[in-house]
Amino acid sequence: MNKITNNKAWFLVLPVFFIVAISAIIPLMTVVNYSVQDIFDPQTRFFVGTEWFEQVLGDRRLHDALIRQIVYTMSVLLIEVPLGIAVALTLPRKGWGVSASMVLLALPLLIPWNVVGTIWQIFGRADIGLGGYVINMLGIDYNYSQNPMDAWVTVLVMDVWHWTSLIVLLCYAGLRSIPDAYYQAAKIDGASNWAVFRFIQLPKMQSVLVIGVLLRFMDSFMIYTEPFVLTGGGPGTATTFLSQFLVTIAVGQFDLGPAAAFSLIYFLIILLVCWVFYTVVMNAGKREEQ
Amino acid sequence: MRFQKRHIALILYILFLLLPIYWLFNMSIKTNSEILGAMTLFPDNPTLANYATILTDPAWYSGYINSMIYVAINVVISLAVALPAAYAFSRFNFVGDKHLFFWLLTNRMAPPAVFLLPFFQLYSSVGLFDTHIAVALAHCLFNVPLAVWILEGFMSGIPKEIDETAYIDGYSFPRFFGTIFIPLIRSGIGVTAFFCFMFSWVELLLARTLTSVDAKPIVATMTRTVSASGLDWGVLAAAGVLTIVPGALVIWFVRNYIAKGFAMGRV
Amino acid sequence: MSWMAWTPITAVFFSCIILMLIGMGIWQTVSPTVPRRGFLPLTTTRGDRLFISLLGAAYIHLGWLAFTDAALWVASIIALFWLFIVMRWG
C-alpha cells in the first residue's frame, strides 16, 4: 500500500511516544548514570568511570551465566520449534476440534509465570508430585532441588510445556492460509507427505516461524520468573540465567553500579539481536511483496 | 472429522499440557494431610476448604482484586494510546517512522530486569509506589508496543479508500475514527486487548517490585507465601487454580479470534 | 531529578545523542534521504547508518574494555573512524 507522507502523523504517535519514553528512556538514562558511579546513598556518590564495566566484563559468574543462558536458549529453540511445527501439523483443519484444541493449547500461555513455576514445582517433587513420583518409580533417581542436571532438565521441560503452544498457534495460522486446492493438486501429482510439507506447508509457515523464533529467543533470553519460583537459580548456580543473576545483584545485594553496567551490556546484546532479526524479517516481507 | 493416527499424537500432546494443570487442581481439593500422606490420582475426600480460605481471607482475595484493577487500567491505557499511533503507522510516512517503530519493538524485547531499579526509583520519587497505576504504567513498557504492532497489522488490512471516501463525505478525523474505523477493526481490538491482558496478567517481576501492601498482586502474594510460611500446599494450589480461571475465561471468549490474531504474525 | 543521579559526563553524552537525533530530523526534512547500498549487506537510509554506527561504537568500547588494558580514548577514536566510515560509505 502506498502511504502518504504527512509529518502531522507525529501528533497521533505522540501519546505512545511519551508513555513509552517515560517508561523506557528515563529509566535507561538512569541506568547509564548509575553505571559510571559508586553510589552509597543519593548524597554520597563518586564518579568511577568505566570501572564497573571492566569489573562486570571480567566477572566469571557473568560469563558462566551468559554461557548457560545461550545453551538454554538454543535448547529451547531446538526443541520447541520442531515440536511446535509437528503439533501444528496434527491439528484438525475444521470441525469442533479446532476450537477445542485452540483453547486447550492456549491455556498454558495464560497462566501467570510464577504459577507455571509453582505447577512444576509441585508436579516435579518426588513426594507430592505426580511427575517426580512416576520418574522415581521407574527407578531413576530424580530430584530437581538437589541434582543440577535434573533441575536444568526440569526448567527446560517446563519451558517447552509453557511456550511450545505459541509456536503451534503461529504455525497453525500460517497453515490455515493454504488453500485446499494446493493439497488436491499435490494429491493428484502423487506428492509424498514430505514433499507436501517441504514445498507447500513450510514456505507458508516461514514468515510466522521467523516471528515465532524471534519471540521465543527474546523471551527465553530474559526468562526470570519460572526458574526463580522452581529452583531459585539453584542448586548452586545450575539454573541461574542472566535475568536471575541481574536481579540478584540489583535487588539482592543492591550493588547499583555493577547492576547498571550489567544491564547495559545485557541491553546491548538484546538490541543487536533484535535489530538483526527485525532487518531480516522486514527484508523478507519486502521480497514477498514484490 | 475422520479419525487419523496423527490425532493420537495431538491428544498425547494435549494430555502432556493438561496433566500438570490437573495435578494442581487435584491438590487444590485435597486436604494437606492427604497431599503429604499418599499419592492419589483422585482425592479421597474432595474438599473446598482451600478455596474457602482464599475467598474469605482479605490477604488472599485482595490480591486478585489488585491484579484485576491494574490489568484493566493497563489494557485501557494501551488501547487508548495505541489506536491513533497504529493508524498513523499504517497510513502515513513521516520523519523517523521506521526507527520509531523499531524503537518501540525493542521495548517489547528488553528484559524487564534491566528496568527494575530505575522504575522503583522513578515511581518512588513521584509518590506512585505501591499504587495500581504504577504497575499499569510499567506494564505499558511492553504492552503499548505490542498493541501498536498488532493493531497496525489489522489496520493495514483495511483499504485506504474507506478513509478517503469518508473524508470526501465531510467526516472530520475524530468522527471518522470513532464511528467508522473503530467498528471496522473490532476484532483487531479484541485480539489486542486479549494479548495486553495476557502479558499484564502473567507478569511478576515488575508487579512485585513496584508494590508492597496496597496494590500487591496475587502473583506476588503467592511467591511471598511460599517463602514465608511455605508449606500450605493445598491453599497454594487453590490460589494457582484461581489465577488460571480468568485467563481460561478470556481464551474462551476470543477463541475464534486467536488464530486470526496469530495469523497477523504479531504477538 | 536527583534520584536519576546525573553526572556532567552522562549529561553531555545524552545531550549529544538528543542533538544528533534533532539534527538528523532537521536534515531529513531539509533534504530527504535516499536509501542506498554501500559496503553493508543491506539497503540503508541515513538513519539506519547512524544507528548501525552508534551500536557498533558501543560494541567497540565494550570490546576494548573486555580485551585490553589500554586507555579508553583509543577505542573512542576507533569508534569515531567507524562512525565516519559507515556514514560515508555504508
mmCIF file with all atom_site columns, N, CA, C and O in Angstrom, chain A residues 7 26 28-30 32-34 36-37 39 45 47 50 53-54 57 265 268-269 271-272 275 279 283, chain C residues 2-7 9-11 13-14 18 29 42 48 51-52 55 58-59 62 65-66 69 72:
data_model
loop_
_atom_site.group_PDB
_atom_site.id
_atom_site.type_symbol
_atom_site.label_atom_id
_atom_site.label_alt_id
_atom_site.label_comp_id
_atom_site.label_asym_id
_atom_site.label_entity_id
_atom_site.label_seq_id
_atom_site.pdbx_PDB_ins_code
_atom_site.Cartn_x
_atom_site.Cartn_y
_atom_site.Cartn_z
_atom_site.occupancy
_atom_site.B_iso_or_equiv
_atom_site.pdbx_formal_charge
_atom_site.auth_seq_id
_atom_site.auth_comp_id
_atom_site.auth_asym_id
_atom_site.auth_atom_id
_atom_site.pdbx_PDB_model_num
ATOM 1   N N  . ASN A 1 7   ? 3.875  14.617 7.899  1.00 0.00 ? 7   ASN A N  1
ATOM 2   C CA . ASN A 1 7   ? 4.554  14.672 9.188  1.00 0.00 ? 7   ASN A CA 1
ATOM 3   C C  . ASN A 1 7   ? 3.622  15.011 10.339 1.00 0.00 ? 7   ASN A C  1
ATOM 4   O O  . ASN A 1 7   ? 4.000  14.877 11.496 1.00 0.00 ? 7   ASN A O  1
ATOM 5   N N  . ILE A 1 26  ? 13.721 7.393  30.286 1.00 0.00 ? 26  ILE A N  1
ATOM 6   C CA . ILE A 1 26  ? 14.173 7.886  31.584 1.00 0.00 ? 26  ILE A CA 1
ATOM 7   C C  . ILE A 1 26  ? 14.854 6.778  32.394 1.00 0.00 ? 26  ILE A C  1
ATOM 8   O O  . ILE A 1 26  ? 15.963 6.982  32.905 1.00 0.00 ? 26  ILE A O  1
ATOM 9   N N  . LEU A 1 28  ? 16.345 4.198  31.222 1.00 0.00 ? 28  LEU A N  1
ATOM 10  C CA . LEU A 1 28  ? 17.602 3.847  30.556 1.00 0.00 ? 28  LEU A CA 1
ATOM 11  C C  . LEU A 1 28  ? 18.688 4.876  30.863 1.00 0.00 ? 28  LEU A C  1
ATOM 12  O O  . LEU A 1 28  ? 19.842 4.530  31.139 1.00 0.00 ? 28  LEU A O  1
ATOM 13  N N  . MET A 1 29  ? 18.301 6.152  30.842 1.00 0.00 ? 29  MET A N  1
ATOM 14  C CA . MET A 1 29  ? 19.258 7.207  31.194 1.00 0.00 ? 29  MET A CA 1
ATOM 15  C C  . MET A 1 29  ? 19.746 7.000  32.626 1.00 0.00 ? 29  MET A C  1
ATOM 16  O O  . MET A 1 29  ? 20.944 7.137  32.910 1.00 0.00 ? 29  MET A O  1
ATOM 17  N N  . THR A 1 30  ? 18.824 6.670  33.510 1.00 0.00 ? 30  THR A N  1
ATOM 18  C CA . THR A 1 30  ? 19.207 6.448  34.897 1.00 0.00 ? 30  THR A CA 1
ATOM 19  C C  . THR A 1 30  ? 20.202 5.303  35.010 1.00 0.00 ? 30  THR A C  1
ATOM 20  O O  . THR A 1 30  ? 21.187 5.383  35.756 1.00 0.00 ? 30  THR A O  1
ATOM 21  N N  . VAL A 1 32  ? 22.293 4.346  32.787 1.00 0.00 ? 32  VAL A N  1
ATOM 22  C CA . VAL A 1 32  ? 23.599 4.829  32.327 1.00 0.00 ? 32  VAL A CA 1
ATOM 23  C C  . VAL A 1 32  ? 24.275 5.644  33.427 1.00 0.00 ? 32  VAL A C  1
ATOM 24  O O  . VAL A 1 32  ? 25.472 5.485  33.695 1.00 0.00 ? 32  VAL A O  1
ATOM 25  N N  . ASN A 1 33  ? 23.508 6.508  34.091 1.00 0.00 ? 33  ASN A N  1
ATOM 26  C CA . ASN A 1 33  ? 24.087 7.315  35.165 1.00 0.00 ? 33  ASN A CA 1
ATOM 27  C C  . ASN A 1 33  ? 24.623 6.456  36.300 1.00 0.00 ? 33  ASN A C  1
ATOM 28  O O  . ASN A 1 33  ? 25.711 6.689  36.814 1.00 0.00 ? 33  ASN A O  1
ATOM 29  N N  . TYR A 1 34  ? 23.848 5.460  36.672 1.00 0.00 ? 34  TYR A N  1
ATOM 30  C CA . TYR A 1 34  ? 24.294 4.573  37.757 1.00 0.00 ? 34  TYR A CA 1
ATOM 31  C C  . TYR A 1 34  ? 25.576 3.847  37.381 1.00 0.00 ? 34  TYR A C  1
ATOM 32  O O  . TYR A 1 34  ? 26.426 3.593  38.223 1.00 0.00 ? 34  TYR A O  1
ATOM 33  N N  . VAL A 1 36  ? 28.196 4.539  35.894 1.00 0.00 ? 36  VAL A N  1
ATOM 34  C CA . VAL A 1 36  ? 29.525 5.160  35.964 1.00 0.00 ? 36  VAL A CA 1
ATOM 35  C C  . VAL A 1 36  ? 29.824 5.721  37.351 1.00 0.00 ? 36  VAL A C  1
ATOM 36  O O  . VAL A 1 36  ? 30.756 6.476  37.521 1.00 0.00 ? 36  VAL A O  1
ATOM 37  N N  . GLN A 1 37  ? 29.010 5.354  38.345 1.00 0.00 ? 37  GLN A N  1
ATOM 38  C CA . GLN A 1 37  ? 29.228 5.912  39.670 1.00 0.00 ? 37  GLN A CA 1
ATOM 39  C C  . GLN A 1 37  ? 29.195 4.834  40.742 1.00 0.00 ? 37  GLN A C  1
ATOM 40  O O  . GLN A 1 37  ? 28.576 3.781  40.571 1.00 0.00 ? 37  GLN A O  1
ATOM 41  N N  . ILE A 1 39  ? 27.624 4.364  44.165 1.00 0.00 ? 39  ILE A N  1
ATOM 42  C CA . ILE A 1 39  ? 26.566 5.048  44.898 1.00 0.00 ? 39  ILE A CA 1
ATOM 43  C C  . ILE A 1 39  ? 26.359 4.389  46.259 1.00 0.00 ? 39  ILE A C  1
ATOM 44  O O  . ILE A 1 39  ? 26.073 3.195  46.351 1.00 0.00 ? 39  ILE A O  1
ATOM 45  N N  . ARG A 1 45  ? 27.951 9.876  46.363 1.00 0.00 ? 45  ARG A N  1
ATOM 46  C CA . ARG A 1 45  ? 28.259 9.070  45.188 1.00 0.00 ? 45  ARG A CA 1
ATOM 47  C C  . ARG A 1 45  ? 29.502 9.618  44.498 1.00 0.00 ? 45  ARG A C  1
ATOM 48  O O  . ARG A 1 45  ? 29.784 10.805 44.549 1.00 0.00 ? 45  ARG A O  1
ATOM 49  N N  . PHE A 1 47  ? 32.138 9.460  40.979 1.00 0.00 ? 47  PHE A N  1
ATOM 50  C CA . PHE A 1 47  ? 32.299 9.083  39.582 1.00 0.00 ? 47  PHE A CA 1
ATOM 51  C C  . PHE A 1 47  ? 33.441 8.080  39.480 1.00 0.00 ? 47  PHE A C  1
ATOM 52  O O  . PHE A 1 47  ? 34.536 8.347  39.953 1.00 0.00 ? 47  PHE A O  1
ATOM 53  N N  . THR A 1 50  ? 34.703 3.862  33.957 1.00 0.00 ? 50  THR A N  1
ATOM 54  C CA . THR A 1 50  ? 34.292 2.579  33.386 1.00 0.00 ? 50  THR A CA 1
ATOM 55  C C  . THR A 1 50  ? 34.639 1.397  34.287 1.00 0.00 ? 50  THR A C  1
ATOM 56  O O  . THR A 1 50  ? 34.626 0.259  33.850 1.00 0.00 ? 50  THR A O  1
ATOM 57  N N  . PHE A 1 53  ? 32.151 -1.463 34.368 1.00 0.00 ? 53  PHE A N  1
ATOM 58  C CA . PHE A 1 53  ? 32.097 -2.221 33.123 1.00 0.00 ? 53  PHE A CA 1
ATOM 59  C C  . PHE A 1 53  ? 33.234 -3.232 33.079 1.00 0.00 ? 53  PHE A C  1
ATOM 60  O O  . PHE A 1 53  ? 33.045 -4.388 32.718 1.00 0.00 ? 53  PHE A O  1
ATOM 61  N N  . GLU A 1 54  ? 34.447 -2.752 33.470 1.00 0.00 ? 54  GLU A N  1
ATOM 62  C CA . GLU A 1 54  ? 35.578 -3.671 33.457 1.00 0.00 ? 54  GLU A CA 1
ATOM 63  C C  . GLU A 1 54  ? 35.341 -4.816 34.424 1.00 0.00 ? 54  GLU A C  1
ATOM 64  O O  . GLU A 1 54  ? 35.583 -5.977 34.110 1.00 0.00 ? 54  GLU A O  1
ATOM 65  N N  . LEU A 1 57  ? 32.575 -7.136 32.975 1.00 0.00 ? 57  LEU A N  1
ATOM 66  C CA . LEU A 1 57  ? 33.039 -7.877 31.798 1.00 0.00 ? 57  LEU A CA 1
ATOM 67  C C  . LEU A 1 57  ? 34.029 -8.964 32.179 1.00 0.00 ? 57  LEU A C  1
ATOM 68  O O  . LEU A 1 57  ? 34.146 -9.981 31.508 1.00 0.00 ? 57  LEU A O  1
ATOM 69  N N  . ILE A 1 265 ? 25.038 -3.874 29.257 1.00 0.00 ? 265 ILE A N  1
ATOM 70  C CA . ILE A 1 265 ? 25.618 -4.896 28.380 1.00 0.00 ? 265 ILE A CA 1
ATOM 71  C C  . ILE A 1 265 ? 24.514 -5.838 27.891 1.00 0.00 ? 265 ILE A C  1
ATOM 72  O O  . ILE A 1 265 ? 24.416 -6.146 26.700 1.00 0.00 ? 265 ILE A O  1
ATOM 73  N N  . LEU A 1 268 ? 22.462 -4.175 25.318 1.00 0.00 ? 268 LEU A N  1
ATOM 74  C CA . LEU A 1 268 ? 23.139 -4.073 24.018 1.00 0.00 ? 268 LEU A CA 1
ATOM 75  C C  . LEU A 1 268 ? 23.066 -5.397 23.258 1.00 0.00 ? 268 LEU A C  1
ATOM 76  O O  . LEU A 1 268 ? 22.874 -5.409 22.043 1.00 0.00 ? 268 LEU A O  1
ATOM 77  N N  . ILE A 1 269 ? 23.221 -6.499 23.989 1.00 0.00 ? 269 ILE A N  1
ATOM 78  C CA . ILE A 1 269 ? 23.121 -7.811 23.333 1.00 0.00 ? 269 ILE A CA 1
ATOM 79  C C  . ILE A 1 269 ? 21.731 -7.952 22.709 1.00 0.00 ? 269 ILE A C  1
ATOM 80  O O  . ILE A 1 269 ? 21.575 -8.291 21.530 1.00 0.00 ? 269 ILE A O  1
ATOM 81  N N  . LEU A 1 271 ? 19.613 -5.643 21.943 1.00 0.00 ? 271 LEU A N  1
ATOM 82  C CA . LEU A 1 271 ? 19.399 -4.661 20.884 1.00 0.00 ? 271 LEU A CA 1
ATOM 83  C C  . LEU A 1 271 ? 19.984 -5.160 19.568 1.00 0.00 ? 271 LEU A C  1
ATOM 84  O O  . LEU A 1 271 ? 19.339 -5.075 18.516 1.00 0.00 ? 271 LEU A O  1
ATOM 85  N N  . LEU A 1 272 ? 21.189 -5.728 19.635 1.00 0.00 ? 272 LEU A N  1
ATOM 86  C CA . LEU A 1 272 ? 21.838 -6.205 18.412 1.00 0.00 ? 272 LEU A CA 1
ATOM 87  C C  . LEU A 1 272 ? 21.033 -7.338 17.782 1.00 0.00 ? 272 LEU A C  1
ATOM 88  O O  . LEU A 1 272 ? 20.702 -7.296 16.591 1.00 0.00 ? 272 LEU A O  1
ATOM 89  N N  . TRP A 1 275 ? 17.776 -6.177 16.351 1.00 0.00 ? 275 TRP A N  1
ATOM 90  C CA . TRP A 1 275 ? 17.932 -5.420 15.113 1.00 0.00 ? 275 TRP A CA 1
ATOM 91  C C  . TRP A 1 275 ? 18.183 -6.359 13.941 1.00 0.00 ? 275 TRP A C  1
ATOM 92  O O  . TRP A 1 275 ? 17.615 -6.204 12.867 1.00 0.00 ? 275 TRP A O  1
ATOM 93  N N  . THR A 1 279 ? 15.640 -6.635 10.826 1.00 0.00 ? 279 THR A N  1
ATOM 94  C CA . THR A 1 279 ? 16.062 -6.354 9.459  1.00 0.00 ? 279 THR A CA 1
ATOM 95  C C  . THR A 1 279 ? 15.757 -7.539 8.549  1.00 0.00 ? 279 THR A C  1
ATOM 96  O O  . THR A 1 279 ? 15.230 -7.371 7.449  1.00 0.00 ? 279 THR A O  1
ATOM 97  N N  . ASN A 1 283 ? 13.132 -7.364 5.483  1.00 0.00 ? 283 ASN A N  1
ATOM 98  C CA . ASN A 1 283 ? 13.587 -7.607 4.117  1.00 0.00 ? 283 ASN A CA 1
ATOM 99  C C  . ASN A 1 283 ? 12.842 -8.766 3.486  1.00 0.00 ? 283 ASN A C  1
ATOM 100 O O  . ASN A 1 283 ? 12.475 -8.720 2.308  1.00 0.00 ? 283 ASN A O  1
ATOM 101 N N  . SER C 2 2   ? 16.876 14.322 41.300 1.00 0.00 ? 2   SER C N  1
ATOM 102 C CA . SER C 2 2   ? 18.111 13.917 41.969 1.00 0.00 ? 2   SER C CA 1
ATOM 103 C C  . SER C 2 2   ? 18.262 12.399 41.992 1.00 0.00 ? 2   SER C C  1
ATOM 104 O O  . SER C 2 2   ? 19.369 11.887 41.976 1.00 0.00 ? 2   SER C O  1
ATOM 105 N N  . TRP C 2 3   ? 17.129 11.683 41.985 1.00 0.00 ? 3   TRP C N  1
ATOM 106 C CA . TRP C 2 3   ? 17.237 10.222 42.042 1.00 0.00 ? 3   TRP C CA 1
ATOM 107 C C  . TRP C 2 3   ? 17.878 9.650  40.782 1.00 0.00 ? 3   TRP C C  1
ATOM 108 O O  . TRP C 2 3   ? 18.349 8.531  40.777 1.00 0.00 ? 3   TRP C O  1
ATOM 109 N N  . MET C 2 4   ? 17.884 10.451 39.696 1.00 0.00 ? 4   MET C N  1
ATOM 110 C CA . MET C 2 4   ? 18.475 9.927  38.470 1.00 0.00 ? 4   MET C CA 1
ATOM 111 C C  . MET C 2 4   ? 19.997 9.982  38.509 1.00 0.00 ? 4   MET C C  1
ATOM 112 O O  . MET C 2 4   ? 20.660 9.430  37.639 1.00 0.00 ? 4   MET C O  1
ATOM 113 N N  . ALA C 2 5   ? 20.531 10.637 39.539 1.00 0.00 ? 5   ALA C N  1
ATOM 114 C CA . ALA C 2 5   ? 21.984 10.638 39.766 1.00 0.00 ? 5   ALA C CA 1
ATOM 115 C C  . ALA C 2 5   ? 22.775 11.077 38.544 1.00 0.00 ? 5   ALA C C  1
ATOM 116 O O  . ALA C 2 5   ? 23.630 10.356 38.043 1.00 0.00 ? 5   ALA C O  1
ATOM 117 N N  . TRP C 2 6   ? 22.449 12.284 38.050 1.00 0.00 ? 6   TRP C N  1
ATOM 118 C CA . TRP C 2 6   ? 23.156 12.767 36.858 1.00 0.00 ? 6   TRP C CA 1
ATOM 119 C C  . TRP C 2 6   ? 24.605 13.079 37.170 1.00 0.00 ? 6   TRP C C  1
ATOM 120 O O  . TRP C 2 6   ? 24.938 13.530 38.264 1.00 0.00 ? 6   TRP C O  1
ATOM 121 N N  . THR C 2 7   ? 25.469 12.859 36.219 1.00 0.00 ? 7   THR C N  1
ATOM 122 C CA . THR C 2 7   ? 26.835 13.351 36.302 1.00 0.00 ? 7   THR C CA 1
ATOM 123 C C  . THR C 2 7   ? 27.066 14.208 35.074 1.00 0.00 ? 7   THR C C  1
ATOM 124 O O  . THR C 2 7   ? 26.380 14.033 34.065 1.00 0.00 ? 7   THR C O  1
ATOM 125 N N  . ILE C 2 9   ? 29.305 14.110 32.846 1.00 0.00 ? 9   ILE C N  1
ATOM 126 C CA . ILE C 2 9   ? 29.701 13.376 31.645 1.00 0.00 ? 9   ILE C CA 1
ATOM 127 C C  . ILE C 2 9   ? 28.495 12.713 30.987 1.00 0.00 ? 9   ILE C C  1
ATOM 128 O O  . ILE C 2 9   ? 28.305 12.801 29.766 1.00 0.00 ? 9   ILE C O  1
ATOM 129 N N  . THR C 2 10  ? 27.642 12.060 31.801 1.00 0.00 ? 10  THR C N  1
ATOM 130 C CA . THR C 2 10  ? 26.476 11.410 31.186 1.00 0.00 ? 10  THR C CA 1
ATOM 131 C C  . THR C 2 10  ? 25.524 12.452 30.625 1.00 0.00 ? 10  THR C C  1
ATOM 132 O O  . THR C 2 10  ? 24.889 12.225 29.594 1.00 0.00 ? 10  THR C O  1
ATOM 133 N N  . ALA C 2 11  ? 25.433 13.609 31.303 1.00 0.00 ? 11  ALA C N  1
ATOM 134 C CA . ALA C 2 11  ? 24.557 14.665 30.797 1.00 0.00 ? 11  ALA C CA 1
ATOM 135 C C  . ALA C 2 11  ? 25.012 15.111 29.419 1.00 0.00 ? 11  ALA C C  1
ATOM 136 O O  . ALA C 2 11  ? 24.212 15.231 28.487 1.00 0.00 ? 11  ALA C O  1
ATOM 137 N N  . PHE C 2 13  ? 26.826 13.383 27.345 1.00 0.00 ? 13  PHE C N  1
ATOM 138 C CA . PHE C 2 13  ? 26.629 12.245 26.457 1.00 0.00 ? 13  PHE C CA 1
ATOM 139 C C  . PHE C 2 13  ? 25.204 12.237 25.897 1.00 0.00 ? 13  PHE C C  1
ATOM 140 O O  . PHE C 2 13  ? 24.982 12.171 24.683 1.00 0.00 ? 13  PHE C O  1
ATOM 141 N N  . PHE C 2 14  ? 24.201 12.351 26.790 1.00 0.00 ? 14  PHE C N  1
ATOM 142 C CA . PHE C 2 14  ? 22.821 12.292 26.316 1.00 0.00 ? 14  PHE C CA 1
ATOM 143 C C  . PHE C 2 14  ? 22.440 13.531 25.519 1.00 0.00 ? 14  PHE C C  1
ATOM 144 O O  . PHE C 2 14  ? 21.669 13.443 24.560 1.00 0.00 ? 14  PHE C O  1
ATOM 145 N N  . ILE C 2 18  ? 20.753 13.463 21.876 1.00 0.00 ? 18  ILE C N  1
ATOM 146 C CA . ILE C 2 18  ? 19.496 14.148 21.557 1.00 0.00 ? 18  ILE C CA 1
ATOM 147 C C  . ILE C 2 18  ? 19.707 15.159 20.433 1.00 0.00 ? 18  ILE C C  1
ATOM 148 O O  . ILE C 2 18  ? 18.931 15.225 19.481 1.00 0.00 ? 18  ILE C O  1
ATOM 149 N N  . THR C 2 29  ? 14.166 16.646 6.916  1.00 0.00 ? 29  THR C N  1
ATOM 150 C CA . THR C 2 29  ? 13.128 17.485 6.331  1.00 0.00 ? 29  THR C CA 1
ATOM 151 C C  . THR C 2 29  ? 13.713 18.412 5.267  1.00 0.00 ? 29  THR C C  1
ATOM 152 O O  . THR C 2 29  ? 13.056 18.718 4.283  1.00 0.00 ? 29  THR C O  1
ATOM 153 N N  . LEU C 2 42  ? 23.061 -4.551 3.155  1.00 0.00 ? 42  LEU C N  1
ATOM 154 C CA . LEU C 2 42  ? 21.636 -4.240 3.085  1.00 0.00 ? 42  LEU C CA 1
ATOM 155 C C  . LEU C 2 42  ? 21.453 -2.784 2.667  1.00 0.00 ? 42  LEU C C  1
ATOM 156 O O  . LEU C 2 42  ? 22.385 -1.978 2.787  1.00 0.00 ? 42  LEU C O  1
ATOM 157 N N  . ASP C 2 48  ? 19.396 4.629  9.409  1.00 0.00 ? 48  ASP C N  1
ATOM 158 C CA . ASP C 2 48  ? 19.874 3.267  9.639  1.00 0.00 ? 48  ASP C CA 1
ATOM 159 C C  . ASP C 2 48  ? 21.374 3.267  9.872  1.00 0.00 ? 48  ASP C C  1
ATOM 160 O O  . ASP C 2 48  ? 21.878 2.594  10.773 1.00 0.00 ? 48  ASP C O  1
ATOM 161 N N  . PHE C 2 51  ? 22.274 4.508  13.258 1.00 0.00 ? 51  PHE C N  1
ATOM 162 C CA . PHE C 2 51  ? 22.012 3.501  14.279 1.00 0.00 ? 51  PHE C CA 1
ATOM 163 C C  . PHE C 2 51  ? 23.096 2.432  14.280 1.00 0.00 ? 51  PHE C C  1
ATOM 164 O O  . PHE C 2 51  ? 23.644 2.074  15.325 1.00 0.00 ? 51  PHE C O  1
ATOM 165 N N  . ILE C 2 52  ? 23.439 1.954  13.070 1.00 0.00 ? 52  ILE C N  1
ATOM 166 C CA . ILE C 2 52  ? 24.465 0.902  12.966 1.00 0.00 ? 52  ILE C CA 1
ATOM 167 C C  . ILE C 2 52  ? 25.784 1.401  13.533 1.00 0.00 ? 52  ILE C C  1
ATOM 168 O O  . ILE C 2 52  ? 26.455 0.699  14.300 1.00 0.00 ? 52  ILE C O  1
ATOM 169 N N  . LEU C 2 55  ? 25.569 1.687  17.416 1.00 0.00 ? 55  LEU C N  1
ATOM 170 C CA . LEU C 2 55  ? 25.588 0.366  18.041 1.00 0.00 ? 55  LEU C CA 1
ATOM 171 C C  . LEU C 2 55  ? 26.989 -0.224 17.937 1.00 0.00 ? 55  LEU C C  1
ATOM 172 O O  . LEU C 2 55  ? 27.531 -0.761 18.911 1.00 0.00 ? 55  LEU C O  1
ATOM 173 N N  . ALA C 2 58  ? 29.280 1.324  20.458 1.00 0.00 ? 58  ALA C N  1
ATOM 174 C CA . ALA C 2 58  ? 29.095 0.772  21.802 1.00 0.00 ? 58  ALA C CA 1
ATOM 175 C C  . ALA C 2 58  ? 29.843 -0.542 21.944 1.00 0.00 ? 58  ALA C C  1
ATOM 176 O O  . ALA C 2 58  ? 30.533 -0.788 22.945 1.00 0.00 ? 58  ALA C O  1
ATOM 177 N N  . TYR C 2 59  ? 29.740 -1.401 20.906 1.00 0.00 ? 59  TYR C N  1
ATOM 178 C CA . TYR C 2 59  ? 30.426 -2.691 20.987 1.00 0.00 ? 59  TYR C CA 1
ATOM 179 C C  . TYR C 2 59  ? 31.946 -2.531 20.942 1.00 0.00 ? 59  TYR C C  1
ATOM 180 O O  . TYR C 2 59  ? 32.677 -3.276 21.602 1.00 0.00 ? 59  TYR C O  1
ATOM 181 N N  . LEU C 2 62  ? 32.952 -1.653 24.423 1.00 0.00 ? 62  LEU C N  1
ATOM 182 C CA . LEU C 2 62  ? 32.852 -2.802 25.326 1.00 0.00 ? 62  LEU C CA 1
ATOM 183 C C  . LEU C 2 62  ? 33.987 -3.782 25.068 1.00 0.00 ? 62  LEU C C  1
ATOM 184 O O  . LEU C 2 62  ? 34.624 -4.277 26.004 1.00 0.00 ? 62  LEU C O  1
ATOM 185 N N  . LEU C 2 65  ? 37.190 -2.578 26.526 1.00 0.00 ? 65  LEU C N  1
ATOM 186 C CA . LEU C 2 65  ? 37.255 -2.757 27.974 1.00 0.00 ? 65  LEU C CA 1
ATOM 187 C C  . LEU C 2 65  ? 37.499 -4.216 28.336 1.00 0.00 ? 65  LEU C C  1
ATOM 188 O O  . LEU C 2 65  ? 38.201 -4.526 29.295 1.00 0.00 ? 65  LEU C O  1
ATOM 189 N N  . ALA C 2 66  ? 36.896 -5.116 27.556 1.00 0.00 ? 66  ALA C N  1
ATOM 190 C CA . ALA C 2 66  ? 36.979 -6.525 27.912 1.00 0.00 ? 66  ALA C CA 1
ATOM 191 C C  . ALA C 2 66  ? 38.347 -7.110 27.584 1.00 0.00 ? 66  ALA C C  1
ATOM 192 O O  . ALA C 2 66  ? 38.866 -7.932 28.330 1.00 0.00 ? 66  ALA C O  1
ATOM 193 N N  . ASP C 2 69  ? 43.882 -3.475 28.228 1.00 0.00 ? 69  ASP C N  1
ATOM 194 C CA . ASP C 2 69  ? 44.004 -2.598 29.380 1.00 0.00 ? 69  ASP C CA 1
ATOM 195 C C  . ASP C 2 69  ? 44.359 -1.178 28.964 1.00 0.00 ? 69  ASP C C  1
ATOM 196 O O  . ASP C 2 69  ? 44.559 -0.306 29.801 1.00 0.00 ? 69  ASP C O  1
ATOM 197 N N  . LEU C 2 72  ? 40.926 4.184  27.258 1.00 0.00 ? 72  LEU C N  1
ATOM 198 C CA . LEU C 2 72  ? 39.663 4.055  26.543 1.00 0.00 ? 72  LEU C CA 1
ATOM 199 C C  . LEU C 2 72  ? 39.559 5.014  25.374 1.00 0.00 ? 72  LEU C C  1
ATOM 200 O O  . LEU C 2 72  ? 38.841 4.755  24.414 1.00 0.00 ? 72  LEU C O  1
#
